[in-house]
XYZ file of C-alpha atoms in Angstrom:
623
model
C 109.131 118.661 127.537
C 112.478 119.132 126.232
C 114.225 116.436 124.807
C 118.079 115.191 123.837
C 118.300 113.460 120.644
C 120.441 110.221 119.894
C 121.856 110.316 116.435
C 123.647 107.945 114.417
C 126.531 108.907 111.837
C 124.939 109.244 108.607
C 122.447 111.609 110.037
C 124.320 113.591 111.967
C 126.810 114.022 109.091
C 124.340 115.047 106.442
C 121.451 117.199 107.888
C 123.687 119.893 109.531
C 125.613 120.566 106.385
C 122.280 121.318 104.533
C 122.007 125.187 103.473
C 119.602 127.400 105.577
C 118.517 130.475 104.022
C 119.408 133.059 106.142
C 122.667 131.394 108.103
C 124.391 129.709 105.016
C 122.636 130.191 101.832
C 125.504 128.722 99.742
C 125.214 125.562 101.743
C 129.262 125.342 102.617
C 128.511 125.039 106.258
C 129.933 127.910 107.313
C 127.543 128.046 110.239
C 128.637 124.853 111.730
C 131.593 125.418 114.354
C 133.846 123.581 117.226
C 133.559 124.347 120.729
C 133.989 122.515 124.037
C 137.423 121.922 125.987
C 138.265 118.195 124.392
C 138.355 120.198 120.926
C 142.046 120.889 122.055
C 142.982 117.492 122.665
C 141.721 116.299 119.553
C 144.028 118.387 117.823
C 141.128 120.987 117.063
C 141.078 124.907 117.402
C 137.287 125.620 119.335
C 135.873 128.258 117.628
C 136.873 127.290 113.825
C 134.692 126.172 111.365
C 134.264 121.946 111.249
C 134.058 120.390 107.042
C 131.763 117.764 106.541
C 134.558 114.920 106.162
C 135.954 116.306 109.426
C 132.744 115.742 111.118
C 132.417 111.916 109.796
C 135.278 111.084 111.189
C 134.841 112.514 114.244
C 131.436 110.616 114.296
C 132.568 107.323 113.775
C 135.181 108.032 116.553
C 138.182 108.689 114.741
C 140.327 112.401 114.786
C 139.401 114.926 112.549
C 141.869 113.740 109.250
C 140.432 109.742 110.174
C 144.141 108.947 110.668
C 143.938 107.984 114.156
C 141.014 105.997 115.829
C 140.131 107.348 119.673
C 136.858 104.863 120.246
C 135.254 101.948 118.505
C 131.485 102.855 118.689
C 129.856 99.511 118.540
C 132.390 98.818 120.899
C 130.517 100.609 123.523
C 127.686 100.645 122.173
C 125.135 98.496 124.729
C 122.321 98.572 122.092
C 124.800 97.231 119.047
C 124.050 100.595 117.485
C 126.638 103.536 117.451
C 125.684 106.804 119.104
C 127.984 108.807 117.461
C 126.372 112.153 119.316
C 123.771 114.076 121.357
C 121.754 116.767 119.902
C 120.660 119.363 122.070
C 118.846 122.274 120.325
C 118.414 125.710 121.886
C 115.415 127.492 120.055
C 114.870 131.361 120.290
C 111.476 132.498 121.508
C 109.152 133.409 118.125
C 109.258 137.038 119.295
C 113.431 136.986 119.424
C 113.168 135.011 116.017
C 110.658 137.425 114.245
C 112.883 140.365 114.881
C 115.782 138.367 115.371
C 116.179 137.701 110.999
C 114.460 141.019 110.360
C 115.793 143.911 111.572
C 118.024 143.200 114.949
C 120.882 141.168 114.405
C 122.266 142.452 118.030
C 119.590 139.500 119.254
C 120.982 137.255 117.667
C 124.028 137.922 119.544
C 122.253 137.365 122.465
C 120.674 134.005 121.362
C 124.202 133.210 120.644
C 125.776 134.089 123.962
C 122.898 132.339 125.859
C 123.545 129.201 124.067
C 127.856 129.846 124.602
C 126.704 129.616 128.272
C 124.853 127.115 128.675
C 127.055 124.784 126.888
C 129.971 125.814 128.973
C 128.204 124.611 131.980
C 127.215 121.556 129.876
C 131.451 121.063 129.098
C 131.913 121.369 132.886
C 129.117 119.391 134.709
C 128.806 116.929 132.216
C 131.918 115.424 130.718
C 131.633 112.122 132.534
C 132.522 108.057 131.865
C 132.031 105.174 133.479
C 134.958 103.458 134.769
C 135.560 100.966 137.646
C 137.117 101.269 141.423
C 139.621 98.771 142.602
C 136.923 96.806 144.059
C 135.322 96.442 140.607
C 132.511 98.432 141.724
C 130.986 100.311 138.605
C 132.037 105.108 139.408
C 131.516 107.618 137.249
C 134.862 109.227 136.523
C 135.183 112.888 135.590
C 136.308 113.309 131.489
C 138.589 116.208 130.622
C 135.613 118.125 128.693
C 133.618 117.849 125.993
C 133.586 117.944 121.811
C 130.541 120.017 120.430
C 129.818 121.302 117.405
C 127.287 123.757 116.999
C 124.862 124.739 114.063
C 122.763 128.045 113.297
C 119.565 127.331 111.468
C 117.324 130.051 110.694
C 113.701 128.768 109.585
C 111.262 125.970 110.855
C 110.663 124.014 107.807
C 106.718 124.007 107.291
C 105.724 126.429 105.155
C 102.979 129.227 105.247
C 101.913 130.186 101.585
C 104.601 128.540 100.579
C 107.142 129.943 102.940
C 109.056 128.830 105.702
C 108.223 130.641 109.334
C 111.289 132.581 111.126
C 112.280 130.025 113.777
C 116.247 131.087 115.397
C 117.844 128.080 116.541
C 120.900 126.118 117.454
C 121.763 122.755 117.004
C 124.584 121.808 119.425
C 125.456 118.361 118.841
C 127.692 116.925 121.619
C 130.342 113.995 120.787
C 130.062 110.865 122.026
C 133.092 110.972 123.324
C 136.064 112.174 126.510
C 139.054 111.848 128.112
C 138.656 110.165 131.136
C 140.704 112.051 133.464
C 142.155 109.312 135.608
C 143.685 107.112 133.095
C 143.821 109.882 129.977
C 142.283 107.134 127.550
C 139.356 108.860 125.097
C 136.151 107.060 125.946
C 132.262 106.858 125.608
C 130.623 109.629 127.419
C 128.037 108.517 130.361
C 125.082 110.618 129.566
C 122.563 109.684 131.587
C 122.665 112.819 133.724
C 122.794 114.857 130.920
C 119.504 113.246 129.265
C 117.438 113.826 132.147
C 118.550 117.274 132.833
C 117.650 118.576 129.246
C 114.736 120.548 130.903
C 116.970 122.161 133.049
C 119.268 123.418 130.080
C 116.359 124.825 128.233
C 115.568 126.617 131.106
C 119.362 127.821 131.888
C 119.111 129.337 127.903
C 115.796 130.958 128.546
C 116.991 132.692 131.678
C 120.216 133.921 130.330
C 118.774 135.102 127.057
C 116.174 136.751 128.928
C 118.692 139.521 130.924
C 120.383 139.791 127.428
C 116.924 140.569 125.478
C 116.309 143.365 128.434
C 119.579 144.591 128.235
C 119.129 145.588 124.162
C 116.351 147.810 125.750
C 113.197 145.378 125.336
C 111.307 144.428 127.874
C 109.736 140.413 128.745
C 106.251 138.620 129.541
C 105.992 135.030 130.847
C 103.621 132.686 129.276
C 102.660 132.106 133.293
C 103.806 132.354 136.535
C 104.619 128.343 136.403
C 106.625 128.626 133.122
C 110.044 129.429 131.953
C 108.831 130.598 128.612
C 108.072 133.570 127.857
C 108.480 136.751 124.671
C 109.208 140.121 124.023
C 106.690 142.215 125.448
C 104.733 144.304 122.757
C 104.154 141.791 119.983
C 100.094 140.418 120.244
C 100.092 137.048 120.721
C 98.048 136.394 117.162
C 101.525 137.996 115.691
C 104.018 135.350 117.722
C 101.252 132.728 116.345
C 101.028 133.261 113.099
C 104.652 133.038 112.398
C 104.211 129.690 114.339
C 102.647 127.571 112.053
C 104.745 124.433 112.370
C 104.556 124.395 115.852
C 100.652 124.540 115.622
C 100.782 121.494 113.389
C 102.228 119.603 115.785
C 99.750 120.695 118.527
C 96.702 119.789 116.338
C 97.914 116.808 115.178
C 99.678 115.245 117.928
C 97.446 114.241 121.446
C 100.246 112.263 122.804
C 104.173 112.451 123.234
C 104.263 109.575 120.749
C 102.344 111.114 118.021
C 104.357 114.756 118.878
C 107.945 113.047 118.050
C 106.614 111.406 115.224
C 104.952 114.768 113.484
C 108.313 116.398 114.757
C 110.313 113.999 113.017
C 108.158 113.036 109.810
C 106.150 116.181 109.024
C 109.072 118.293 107.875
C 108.843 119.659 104.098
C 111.197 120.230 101.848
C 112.350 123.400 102.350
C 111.094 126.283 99.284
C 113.226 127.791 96.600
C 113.037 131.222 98.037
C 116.238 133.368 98.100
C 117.670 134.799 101.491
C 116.300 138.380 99.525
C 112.674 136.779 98.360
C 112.154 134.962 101.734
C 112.960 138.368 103.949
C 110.530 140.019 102.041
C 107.624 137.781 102.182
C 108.142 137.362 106.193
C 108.212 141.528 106.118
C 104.863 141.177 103.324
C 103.121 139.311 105.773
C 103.781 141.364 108.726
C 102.917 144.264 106.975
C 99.968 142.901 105.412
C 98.298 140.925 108.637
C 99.147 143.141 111.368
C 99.530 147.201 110.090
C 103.165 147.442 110.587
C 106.794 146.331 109.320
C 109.091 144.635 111.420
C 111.030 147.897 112.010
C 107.681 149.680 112.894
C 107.513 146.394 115.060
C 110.734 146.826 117.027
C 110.365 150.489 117.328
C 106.897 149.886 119.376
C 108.790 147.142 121.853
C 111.638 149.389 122.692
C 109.859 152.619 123.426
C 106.270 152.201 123.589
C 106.214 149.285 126.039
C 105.839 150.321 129.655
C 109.198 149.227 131.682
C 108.292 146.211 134.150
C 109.594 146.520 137.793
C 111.767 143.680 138.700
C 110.109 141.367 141.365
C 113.010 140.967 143.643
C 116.014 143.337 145.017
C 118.552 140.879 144.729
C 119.280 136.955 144.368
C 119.323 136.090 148.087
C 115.008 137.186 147.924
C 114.514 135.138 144.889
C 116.080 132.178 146.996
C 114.102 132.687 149.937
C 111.048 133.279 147.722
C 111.368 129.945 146.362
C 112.201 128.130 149.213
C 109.164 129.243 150.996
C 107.145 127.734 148.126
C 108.983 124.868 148.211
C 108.939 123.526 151.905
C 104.958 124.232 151.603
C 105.630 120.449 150.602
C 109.218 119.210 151.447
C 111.249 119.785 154.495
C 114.352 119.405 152.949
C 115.122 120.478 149.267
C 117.886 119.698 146.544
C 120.359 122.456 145.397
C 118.963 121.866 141.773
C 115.293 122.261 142.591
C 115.741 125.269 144.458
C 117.555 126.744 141.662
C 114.906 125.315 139.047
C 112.255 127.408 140.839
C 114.195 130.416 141.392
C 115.185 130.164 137.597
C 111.283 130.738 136.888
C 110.793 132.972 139.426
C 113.777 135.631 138.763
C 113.207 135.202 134.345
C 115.223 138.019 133.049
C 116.184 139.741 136.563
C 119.305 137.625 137.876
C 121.562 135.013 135.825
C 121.891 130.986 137.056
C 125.033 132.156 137.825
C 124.329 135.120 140.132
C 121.323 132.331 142.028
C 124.395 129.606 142.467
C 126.682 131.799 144.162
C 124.348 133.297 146.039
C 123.244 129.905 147.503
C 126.422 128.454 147.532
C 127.329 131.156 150.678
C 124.370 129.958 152.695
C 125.837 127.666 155.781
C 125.000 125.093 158.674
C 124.722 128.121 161.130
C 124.197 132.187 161.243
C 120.604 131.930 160.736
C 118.379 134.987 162.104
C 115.413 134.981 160.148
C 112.639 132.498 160.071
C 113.166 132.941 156.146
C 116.789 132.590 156.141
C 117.756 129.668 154.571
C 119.772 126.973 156.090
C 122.211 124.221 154.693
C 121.655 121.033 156.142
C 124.344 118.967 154.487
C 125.167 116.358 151.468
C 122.937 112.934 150.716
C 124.578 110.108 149.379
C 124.925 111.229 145.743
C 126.246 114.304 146.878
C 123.662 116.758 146.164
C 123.139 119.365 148.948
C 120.238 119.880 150.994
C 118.691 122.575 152.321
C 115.919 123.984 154.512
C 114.478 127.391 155.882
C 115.098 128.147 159.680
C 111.507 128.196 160.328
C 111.438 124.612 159.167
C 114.154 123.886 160.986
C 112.958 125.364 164.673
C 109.597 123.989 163.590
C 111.135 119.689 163.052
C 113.681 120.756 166.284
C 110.403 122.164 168.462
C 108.700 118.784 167.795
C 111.846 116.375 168.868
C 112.175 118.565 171.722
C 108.438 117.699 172.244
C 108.741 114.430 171.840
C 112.116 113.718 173.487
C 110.566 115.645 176.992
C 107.291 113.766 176.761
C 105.401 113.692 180.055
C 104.185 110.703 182.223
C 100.940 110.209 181.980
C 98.041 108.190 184.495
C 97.503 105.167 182.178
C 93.751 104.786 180.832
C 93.503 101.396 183.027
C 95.626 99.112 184.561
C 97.264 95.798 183.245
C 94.912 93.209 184.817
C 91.951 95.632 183.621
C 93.396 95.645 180.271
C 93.370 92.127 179.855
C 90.222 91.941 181.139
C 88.544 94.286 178.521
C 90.406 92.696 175.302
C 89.676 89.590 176.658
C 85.804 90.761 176.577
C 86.209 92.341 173.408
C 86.915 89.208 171.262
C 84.683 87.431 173.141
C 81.873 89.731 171.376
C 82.836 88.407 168.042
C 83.406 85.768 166.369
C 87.473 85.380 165.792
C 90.200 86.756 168.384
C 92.463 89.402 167.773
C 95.868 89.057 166.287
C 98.825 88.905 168.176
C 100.001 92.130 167.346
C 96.348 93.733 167.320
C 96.281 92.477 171.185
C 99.714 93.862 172.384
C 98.886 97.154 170.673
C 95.448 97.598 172.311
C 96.896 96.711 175.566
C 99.781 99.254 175.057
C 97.177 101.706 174.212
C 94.956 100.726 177.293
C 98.205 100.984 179.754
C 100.873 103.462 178.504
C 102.382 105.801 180.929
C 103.640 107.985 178.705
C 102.268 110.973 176.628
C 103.259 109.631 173.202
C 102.241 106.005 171.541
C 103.576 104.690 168.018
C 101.057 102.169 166.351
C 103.008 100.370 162.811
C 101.369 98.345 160.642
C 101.155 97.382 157.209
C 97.835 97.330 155.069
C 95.623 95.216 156.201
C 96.577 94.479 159.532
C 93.643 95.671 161.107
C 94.482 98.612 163.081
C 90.851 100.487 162.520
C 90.137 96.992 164.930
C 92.292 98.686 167.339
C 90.097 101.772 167.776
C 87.509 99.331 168.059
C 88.678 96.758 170.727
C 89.969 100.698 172.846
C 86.456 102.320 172.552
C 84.287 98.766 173.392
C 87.173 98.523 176.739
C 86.496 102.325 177.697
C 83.076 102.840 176.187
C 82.068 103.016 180.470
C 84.423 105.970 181.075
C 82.751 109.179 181.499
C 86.023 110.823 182.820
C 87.603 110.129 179.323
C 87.507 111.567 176.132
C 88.914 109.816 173.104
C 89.078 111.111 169.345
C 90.422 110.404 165.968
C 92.125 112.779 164.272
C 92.321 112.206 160.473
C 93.825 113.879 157.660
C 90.626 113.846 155.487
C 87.148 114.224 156.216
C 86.570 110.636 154.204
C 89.488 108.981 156.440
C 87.750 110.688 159.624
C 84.069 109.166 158.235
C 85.791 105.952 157.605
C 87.368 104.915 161.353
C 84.813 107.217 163.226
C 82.189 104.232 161.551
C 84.620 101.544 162.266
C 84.999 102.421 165.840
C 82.133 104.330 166.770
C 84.254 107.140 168.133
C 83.801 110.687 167.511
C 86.293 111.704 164.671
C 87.500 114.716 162.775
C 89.946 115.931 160.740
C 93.470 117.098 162.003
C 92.584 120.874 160.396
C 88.895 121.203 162.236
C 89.991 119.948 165.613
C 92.797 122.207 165.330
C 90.625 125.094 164.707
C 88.431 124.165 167.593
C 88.037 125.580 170.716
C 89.768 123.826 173.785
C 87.832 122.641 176.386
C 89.213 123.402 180.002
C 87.354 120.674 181.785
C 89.256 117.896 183.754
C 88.571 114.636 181.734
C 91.630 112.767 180.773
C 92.337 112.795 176.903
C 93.500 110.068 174.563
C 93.489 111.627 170.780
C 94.226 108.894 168.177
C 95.745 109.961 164.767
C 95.465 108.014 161.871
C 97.430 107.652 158.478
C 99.726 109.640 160.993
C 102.328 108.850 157.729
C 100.506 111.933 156.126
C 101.234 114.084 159.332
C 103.138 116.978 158.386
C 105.672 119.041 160.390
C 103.390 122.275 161.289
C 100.446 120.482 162.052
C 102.434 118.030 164.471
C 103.685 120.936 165.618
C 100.016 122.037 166.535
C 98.805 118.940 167.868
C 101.895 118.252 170.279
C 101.691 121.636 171.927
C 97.945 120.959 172.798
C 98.987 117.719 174.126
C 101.639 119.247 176.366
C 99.026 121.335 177.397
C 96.017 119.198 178.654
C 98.931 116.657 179.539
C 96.712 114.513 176.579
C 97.801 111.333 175.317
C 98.406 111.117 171.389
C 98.542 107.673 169.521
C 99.935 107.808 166.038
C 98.601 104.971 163.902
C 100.527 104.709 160.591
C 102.618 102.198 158.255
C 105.896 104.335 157.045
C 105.602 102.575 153.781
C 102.535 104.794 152.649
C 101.981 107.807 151.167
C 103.854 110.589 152.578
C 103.198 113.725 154.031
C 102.029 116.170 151.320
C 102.536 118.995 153.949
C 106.280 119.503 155.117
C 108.350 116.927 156.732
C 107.975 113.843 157.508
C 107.003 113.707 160.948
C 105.911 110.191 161.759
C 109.329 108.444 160.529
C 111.277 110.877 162.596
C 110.263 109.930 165.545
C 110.612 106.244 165.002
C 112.996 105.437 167.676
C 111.982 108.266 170.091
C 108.533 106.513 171.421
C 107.392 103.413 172.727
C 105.972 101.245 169.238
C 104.294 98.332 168.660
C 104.608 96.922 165.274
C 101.496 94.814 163.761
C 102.655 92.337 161.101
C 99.700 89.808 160.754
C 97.843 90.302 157.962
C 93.804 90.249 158.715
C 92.714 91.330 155.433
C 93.184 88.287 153.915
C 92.091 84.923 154.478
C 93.879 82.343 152.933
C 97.341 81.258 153.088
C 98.274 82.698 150.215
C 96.416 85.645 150.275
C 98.366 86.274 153.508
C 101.749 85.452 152.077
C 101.176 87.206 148.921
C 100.862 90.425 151.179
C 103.900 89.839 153.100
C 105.657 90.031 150.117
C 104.471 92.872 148.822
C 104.374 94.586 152.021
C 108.357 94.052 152.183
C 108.531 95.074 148.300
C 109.450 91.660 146.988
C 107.288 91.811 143.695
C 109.554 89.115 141.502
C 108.242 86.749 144.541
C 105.000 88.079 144.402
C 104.622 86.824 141.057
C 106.930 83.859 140.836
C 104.204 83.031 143.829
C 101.250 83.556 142.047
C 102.056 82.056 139.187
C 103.071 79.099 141.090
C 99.906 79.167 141.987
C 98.262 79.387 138.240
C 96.843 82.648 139.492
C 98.879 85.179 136.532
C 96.813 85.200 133.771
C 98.581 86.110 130.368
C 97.243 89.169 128.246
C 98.291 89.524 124.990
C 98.778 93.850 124.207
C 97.385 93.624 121.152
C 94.117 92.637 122.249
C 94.155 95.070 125.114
């Protein structure tokens, strides 16, 4: 998992200015340059080289020549720490860096351009600070751009025979610091967005360095199918490995993220005494010596003895679709960025981020032909569009349609029969029915119309239900009731509970339909993890044999994992009947206790308990 580091001013000034063999042997920093749109209104040139004393005093928040302070850092500083800036590092794949610092400086170009992009779309998105409405309500206003500074290094610092291994990356360390646009004052950046979407840039730089890497002639393979990583195609994998040697240190002696960041961070050697000359030829030595051929002999194999791979899709527009057919396998409505997150994968080194945005940014509300096509639904509250495929779409619509035209229905029994039976079911144990349990048996036992909403919370007893309708029509040879479940354990579970025949949703959707007369009640439980297509299913056979379906399901549960989310969308459009009384649990407080947690009011929950003396203090260190 990629990460964004926090650094302080000390060592942010000092480790970037450290020589790297290949990028700045002399150590001057020449590598280390300005780019970003603030750069200007600091008084800075983007693209010229930054000194070290410039840096510092762009650190600790002043202008470059420390005449003129822009931010006090412990100012805004929440932690009473300063975060002077953001490191973000970009690093080459081993295959790009192998040949990279060997023989084929024009990838380096590439490596650079890649990281040029991404960090443009990093000065756009992402120059943000917090400011305040004229309510007082806490908005994140839009900055004028951002400061970065970017450094080249060449080698990863762990050493093989006493040599460093060929590792091409860039530091880009962005300034803790805008303009916010509204007011023009310089401020503290809000970075939040930008530290959770450091994945995404890693993947941005892969993609884009990818179409450059092809264009030079060389062709790519993906680690997997899942991944955004990948190398040039060509070089064995033992080959990419061995020049990996830090990177397998950190693998073998790290089994958690904890242990990773602190090998990452601590395991670093001092770098050797090896010349730029000396440490070229001991990388070419070793090639030579473990794998039968130079690094020229090397790059001469990847551009014309690899086979050319056929690109997977025609153009962006199939790469969207592609990925938006995975994607509502699960969801019935998907974010802008996680469509473009999978189509980033899925198009590596065929179409640019840029080429997928555009693309999707022309898809509308209406126009739709194609059960592929995809389909923009609108905004959600943070702004992020939302989309959908039209066979999604026609697939939620078809079931609202369903619902909203429901048919009337002969009732199982009458009201004064009803009552009756319930009456004679608690009669047969020993406690009565709830409140709630009662009214939704007896809406069960009398609804007119096709479709029947059951709510309750955990523990309310609605497998009772099933029980209390099968005892009051266990004498009804003109009827046939079944649970539908969405797993065979779930079906096992109420079918023992109730002693009615269950299934799950996918068998008795494969099955056969019966064309005999009997009147048909089909009860679906944990209808919360009923997903659009299989609702879909299940109210077209109901239209059909003019069935009765009773979904049974608390909202607050575990979702779908199909597409959609049926059973909260047609809250509203069906007679309910909510169950509230907990019969789980016994006591008072047990019973309270639920409530609580039930309405997701766990401070109370434990103020409650402990109240109580029922939280019981465990101290970590004996854990």
């Amino acid at each position: 998992m990629a990460k964004i580091i926090k650094l302080g001013v000390k060592s942010a000034s000092e480790y970037y200015f450290e020589n790297d063999k290949i990028m700045n042997e002399d150590g001057r920093g020449d590598n280390l340059q300005i780019t970003g749109t603030l750069a200007k209104d600091l008084g800075l040139k983007e693209g010229a080289k930054l000194e070290q004393e410039q840096m510092r005093n762009l650190l600790k928040g002043f202008s470059a020549d420390g005449e003129e302070q822009y931010i006090d850092r412990l100012k805004h500083s929440s932690t009473g720490k300063e975060n002077a800036a953001y490191d973000i590092v970009f690093s080459a794949p081993k295959s790009v860096s192998m040949l990279s610092l060997t023989v084929d400086s024009m990838l380096q170009n590439a490596h650079n351009e890649a990281v040029a992009e991404v960090l443009t779309y990093i000065n756009d998105k992402y120059a943000k600070t917090n400011g305040y409405d004229k309510e007082g309500n806490r908005t994140l206003n839009k900055g004028s751009g951002l400061l970065i500074a970017t450094a080249k290094h060449s080698i990863a610092r762990d050493e093989i025979k006493g040599v460093e291994d060929p590792h091409l990356h860039t530091h880009s360390l962005v300034f803790n610091i805008t303009k916010d646009a509204r007011d023009g004052k310089f401020k503290a950046l809000a970075v939040n967005d930008m530290l959770r979407d450091a994945n995404k840039f890693q993947e941005m730089y892969r993609s884009a360095l990818a179409l450059k890497v092809k264009e030079l002639g060389y062709q790519i393979e993906k680690h997997s199918s899942q991944s955004s990583a990948w190398d040039i195609a060509g070089i064995d994998r033992e080959n990419v490995l061995h020049f990996s040697q830090r990177h397998n240190k950190i693998v073998e002696n790290a089994t958690i993220l904890q242990e990773q960041e602190h090998v990452q961070h601590k395991g670093k050697k001092d770098k050797s005494d090896l010349t730029k000359t000396e440490l070229l030829e001991s990388w070419n030595k070793q090639q030579s010596e473990n794998f039968g051929m130079s690094f020229n002999e090397l790059k001469e194999h990847c551009l014309n003895n690899v086979e050319k791979t056929q690109n997977h899709y025609e153009n962006p527009k199939q790469v969207l679709e592609s990925a938006m057919q995975a994607l509502t396998q699960n969801e019935a409505v998907i974010k802008e960025e996680d469509v473009l997150k999978l189509s980033r994968k899925l198009s590596i080194g065929e179409f640019s981020d840029k080429q997928l945005s555009e693309e999707l940014s022309h898809v509308k509300k209406t126009g739709q032909e194609n059960s592929q096509d995809i389909k923009l639904l609108g905004v959600d509250e943070k702004g992020n569009k939302l989309f959908t495929t039209k066979a999604m779409h026609d697939t939620e619509r078809d079931n609202m349609r369903m619902i909203k035209n429901q048919y009337d229905i002969k009732p199982v029994m009458q009201n004064k029969d009803a009552t009756r039976a319930i009456k004679a079911f608690n009669d047969k144990q020993s406690w009565n029915m709830s409140k709630g349990q009662t009214e939704a048996v007896n809406a069960m036992l009398t609804n007119d119309k096709q479709f029947l909403i059951i709510n309750g919370d955990p523990g309310v007893g609605k497998t009772t239900l099933m029980a209390a309708f099968a005892d009051a029509t266990s004498n009804r040879k003109d009827l046939e009731v079944k649970i539908l479940a969405p797993t065979g354990k779930a079906a096992k579970e109420a079918s023992e509970a109730s002693g009615l025949q269950a299934s799950t949703i996918d068998s008795f959707l494969l099955q056969k339909r019966s064309m005999d007369d009997k009147q048909k009640v089909y009860i679906v439980d944990e209808s919360s993890m009923l997903d659009a297509q299989k609702a879909n299913a299940l109210l077209k056979i109901a239209r059909k044999e003019h069935a009765q379906i009773v979904f049974v399901g608390d909202q607050k549960q575990l979702k779908s994992i199909g597409s959609g989310d049926f059973f909260s969308q047609i809250q509203g459009h069906v007679k309910s009947v909510d169950i509230t009384e907990a019969n789980r649990f016994k006591t008072d407080l047990q019973k309270e206790v639920a409530k609580l947690a039930n309405s997701k009011q766990l401070d109370k929950v434990v103020d409650l308990l402990d109240a109580h003396k029922k939280v019981i203090e465990i101290d970590s260190k004996s854990s």
